[in-house]
Structures are given as C-alpha cells and as structure tokens.
Coordinates of N, CA and C in Angstrom, one line a residue:
M3 N 119.6 128.7 69.1 CA 119.6 127.9 70.3 C 119.7 128.7 71.5
E4 N 120.3 129.9 71.5 CA 120.4 130.7 72.7 C 119.0 131.2 73.1
K5 N 118.1 131.6 72.2 CA 116.8 132.1 72.5 C 115.9 131.0 73.2
I6 N 116.1 129.8 72.8 CA 115.4 128.7 73.5 C 115.9 128.6 75.0
H7 N 117.1 128.7 75.2 CA 117.7 128.7 76.6 C 117.1 129.8 77.4
I8 N 117.0 131.0 76.8 CA 116.5 132.2 77.5 C 115.0 132.0 77.8
G9 N 114.2 131.4 76.9 CA 112.8 131.1 77.1 C 112.6 130.1 78.2
R10 N 113.4 129.1 78.3 CA 113.3 128.1 79.4 C 113.7 128.7 80.7
T11 N 114.7 129.5 80.7 CA 115.1 130.2 81.9 C 114.1 131.1 82.5
I12 N 113.5 131.9 81.6 CA 112.4 132.8 82.0 C 111.2 132.0 82.6
A13 N 110.8 130.9 81.9 CA 109.7 130.1 82.4 C 110.1 129.5 83.8
L14 N 111.3 129.0 83.9 CA 111.6 128.3 85.2 C 111.7 129.4 86.3
V15 N 112.3 130.5 86.0 CA 112.4 131.6 87.1 C 111.1 132.1 87.5
A16 N 110.2 132.2 86.5 CA 108.8 132.7 86.8 C 108.1 131.8 87.7
F17 N 108.3 130.5 87.5 CA 107.6 129.5 88.4 C 108.2 129.5 89.8
V18 N 109.6 129.5 89.8 CA 110.2 129.4 91.1 C 109.9 130.7 92.0
I19 N 110.0 131.8 91.4 CA 109.7 133.1 92.1 C 108.3 133.1 92.6
T20 N 107.3 132.6 91.8 CA 105.9 132.5 92.2 C 105.8 131.6 93.4
V21 N 106.4 130.5 93.4 CA 106.3 129.5 94.5 C 106.9 130.1 95.8
V22 N 108.1 130.7 95.6 CA 108.8 131.3 96.8 C 107.9 132.4 97.4
L23 N 107.4 133.3 96.6 CA 106.6 134.4 97.1 C 105.3 133.9 97.7
V24 N 104.7 132.9 97.2 CA 103.5 132.3 97.8 C 103.8 131.7 99.2
I25 N 104.9 131.0 99.3 CA 105.3 130.4 100.6 C 105.7 131.5 101.6
I26 N 106.4 132.5 101.2 CA 106.7 133.6 102.1 C 105.4 134.3 102.5
D27 N 104.5 134.6 101.6 CA 103.3 135.2 101.9 C 102.4 134.4 102.8
G28 N 102.4 133.1 102.6 CA 101.6 132.2 103.4 C 102.1 131.9 104.8
F29 N 103.4 131.8 105.0 CA 103.9 131.3 106.2 C 104.6 132.4 107.1
F30 N 105.1 133.4 106.4 CA 105.9 134.4 107.2 C 105.3 135.8 107.3
L31 N 104.4 136.2 106.4 CA 103.8 137.5 106.5 C 102.4 137.4 107.1
H32 N 102.1 138.3 108.0 CA 100.8 138.3 108.6 C 99.9 139.4 108.2
Y33 N 98.7 139.4 108.5 CA 97.7 140.4 108.1 C 98.2 141.7 108.6
G34 N 98.1 142.7 107.8 CA 98.6 144.1 108.2 C 100.0 144.4 107.7
S35 N 100.7 143.4 107.3 CA 102.1 143.6 106.8 C 102.0 144.4 105.5
P36 N 102.9 145.3 105.2 CA 102.8 146.0 104.0 C 103.0 145.1 102.7
F37 N 103.6 143.9 102.9 CA 103.8 143.0 101.8 C 102.8 141.9 101.8
D38 N 101.8 142.0 102.6 CA 100.8 140.9 102.6 C 100.0 140.9 101.3
G39 N 99.9 139.8 100.7 CA 99.2 139.7 99.4 C 100.0 139.7 98.2
Y40 N 101.3 140.0 98.3 CA 102.2 140.0 97.1 C 102.4 138.6 96.5
G41 N 102.4 137.6 97.4 CA 102.6 136.2 96.9 C 101.4 135.8 96.1
L42 N 100.2 136.1 96.6 CA 99.0 135.7 95.8 C 98.9 136.6 94.6
A43 N 99.3 137.8 94.6 CA 99.3 138.7 93.4 C 100.3 138.2 92.4
S44 N 101.3 137.6 92.8 CA 102.3 137.1 91.9 C 101.8 135.9 91.0
T45 N 100.8 135.2 91.5 CA 100.2 134.1 90.8 C 99.5 134.6 89.6
Y46 N 99.1 135.9 89.5 CA 98.4 136.4 88.4 C 99.3 137.0 87.3
V47 N 100.5 137.4 87.7 CA 101.4 138.1 86.9 C 102.5 137.2 86.3
L48 N 103.2 136.5 87.1 CA 104.4 135.8 86.7 C 104.2 134.5 85.9
P49 N 103.2 133.6 86.2 CA 103.0 132.4 85.4 C 102.6 132.6 84.0
P50 N 101.7 133.6 83.7 CA 101.5 133.9 82.3 C 102.7 134.2 81.5
I51 N 103.6 135.0 82.1 CA 104.9 135.3 81.4 C 105.7 134.0 81.2
G52 N 105.7 133.1 82.2 CA 106.4 131.8 82.0 C 105.7 131.0 81.0
C53 N 104.4 131.0 80.9 CA 103.7 130.2 79.9 C 104.0 130.7 78.5
I54 N 104.0 132.0 78.3 CA 104.3 132.5 77.0 C 105.8 132.2 76.6
A55 N 106.7 132.3 77.5 CA 108.1 131.9 77.2 C 108.2 130.4 76.8
S56 N 107.5 129.6 77.6 CA 107.5 128.1 77.3 C 106.9 127.8 76.0
V57 N 105.8 128.4 75.6 CA 105.1 128.2 74.4 C 106.0 128.5 73.2
I58 N 106.7 129.7 73.3 CA 107.7 130.0 72.3 C 108.8 129.0 72.1
S59 N 109.3 128.5 73.3 CA 110.3 127.5 73.2 C 109.8 126.2 72.7
V60 N 108.6 125.8 73.0 CA 108.1 124.5 72.6 C 107.8 124.5 71.1
K61 N 107.4 125.6 70.6 CA 107.2 125.7 69.1 C 108.5 125.5 68.3
K62 N 109.6 125.9 68.9 CA 110.9 125.7 68.2 C 111.5 124.4 68.4
T63 N 111.3 123.7 69.6 CA 111.9 122.5 69.9 C 111.0 121.3 70.0
G64 N 109.8 121.4 70.5 CA 108.9 120.3 70.8 C 109.4 119.5 71.9
S65 N 110.2 120.0 72.8 CA 110.8 119.3 73.9 C 109.7 119.0 75.0
K66 N 109.9 117.9 75.7 CA 109.0 117.6 76.8 C 109.3 118.5 78.0
L67 N 110.5 119.0 78.1 CA 110.8 119.9 79.2 C 110.0 121.2 79.1
D68 N 109.9 121.7 77.9 CA 109.1 122.9 77.7 C 107.6 122.7 78.0
V69 N 107.1 121.5 77.6 CA 105.7 121.1 77.9 C 105.5 121.1 79.4
A70 N 106.5 120.5 80.1 CA 106.5 120.5 81.6 C 106.5 121.9 82.2
L71 N 107.3 122.8 81.6 CA 107.3 124.1 82.1 C 105.9 124.8 81.9
I72 N 105.3 124.5 80.8 CA 104.0 125.1 80.5 C 103.0 124.6 81.6
F73 N 103.0 123.3 81.9 CA 102.1 122.7 82.9 C 102.4 123.3 84.3
M74 N 103.7 123.4 84.6 CA 104.0 124.0 86.0 C 103.6 125.4 86.1
N75 N 103.8 126.2 85.1 CA 103.3 127.6 85.2 C 101.8 127.7 85.1
A76 N 101.1 126.9 84.4 CA 99.7 126.9 84.4 C 99.1 126.5 85.8
L77 N 99.8 125.5 86.4 CA 99.4 125.1 87.8 C 99.6 126.2 88.8
A78 N 100.7 126.9 88.6 CA 101.0 128.1 89.5 C 100.0 129.2 89.3
F79 N 99.5 129.3 88.1 CA 98.5 130.4 87.8 C 97.2 130.0 88.4
F80 N 96.8 128.8 88.3 CA 95.5 128.3 88.9 C 95.6 128.0 90.4
S81 N 96.8 128.1 91.0 CA 96.9 127.7 92.4 C 96.1 128.5 93.3
I82 N 95.9 129.8 93.0 CA 95.1 130.6 93.9 C 93.6 130.2 93.9
F83 N 93.2 129.8 92.7 CA 91.8 129.3 92.6 C 91.6 127.9 93.3
L84 N 92.6 127.1 93.2 CA 92.6 125.8 93.9 C 92.7 126.0 95.4
Y85 N 93.5 127.0 95.8 CA 93.6 127.3 97.3 C 92.3 127.8 97.8
M86 N 91.6 128.7 97.1 CA 90.3 129.2 97.6 C 89.2 128.1 97.5
F87 N 89.2 127.3 96.5 CA 88.2 126.2 96.4 C 88.4 125.2 97.5
L88 N 89.6 124.7 97.7 CA 89.9 123.7 98.7 C 89.7 124.3 100.1
G89 N 90.1 125.5 100.3 CA 89.9 126.1 101.6 C 88.4 126.3 101.9
T90 N 87.6 126.6 101.0 CA 86.1 126.6 101.2 C 85.6 125.3 101.5
I91 N 86.0 124.3 100.8 CA 85.5 122.9 101.1 C 85.9 122.4 102.5
F92 N 87.2 122.6 102.8 CA 87.7 122.1 104.1 C 87.3 122.9 105.3
M93 N 87.3 124.2 105.1 CA 87.0 125.1 106.3 C 85.6 125.6 106.4
G94 N 84.8 125.4 105.3 CA 83.4 125.8 105.3 C 83.3 127.3 104.9
I95 N 82.1 127.8 104.9 CA 81.9 129.1 104.5 C 82.0 130.1 105.6

C-alpha cells in the first residue's frame, strides 16, 4: 500500500511543479532571463514521470484518482502544443 501512495505523490507533485513553473515562466520571467524557458521545458520532462507513476498505481488499484492523475499529467504534457496551436490561431502567423 505504501508504494501506491508514493506513486500518487510523485504524479501529483510532477503535475503541480509543472503548472507552477509554467506560470512563473509565463508571467514573471522575461526574454533574456537566465531561467526563461524552464517552465516550458518542464512540460517535456515532468509529466511523463507523473504518467508512469500513475500507470503503475492504477494497475495495482484501478482507482479513479489514479486515472485522473494520468489525465492531468497528459494534459500538462500536451499543454505546450495547445499553447502554440491556440496562440497561432488567435494571434496569427
């Protein structure tokens, strides 16, 4: 039971850190900052780790919470592509 708790915690922390880094990168860091782009780069690294941890947990429990964590981490992973797609549609080329 302890390993399931660790997997859920890893998945939740990966999602939260990704969201926080994207918000900091989008609203507080400006072009030329040494940390500019780390929030967007985190969308490629952290959500797959969270998805893997959630898949391991869902195989053991079948819980809807784990399925929700998979969905949230997948959404965080594809958020950069949604951001670019919608930005192109609304702002033009």
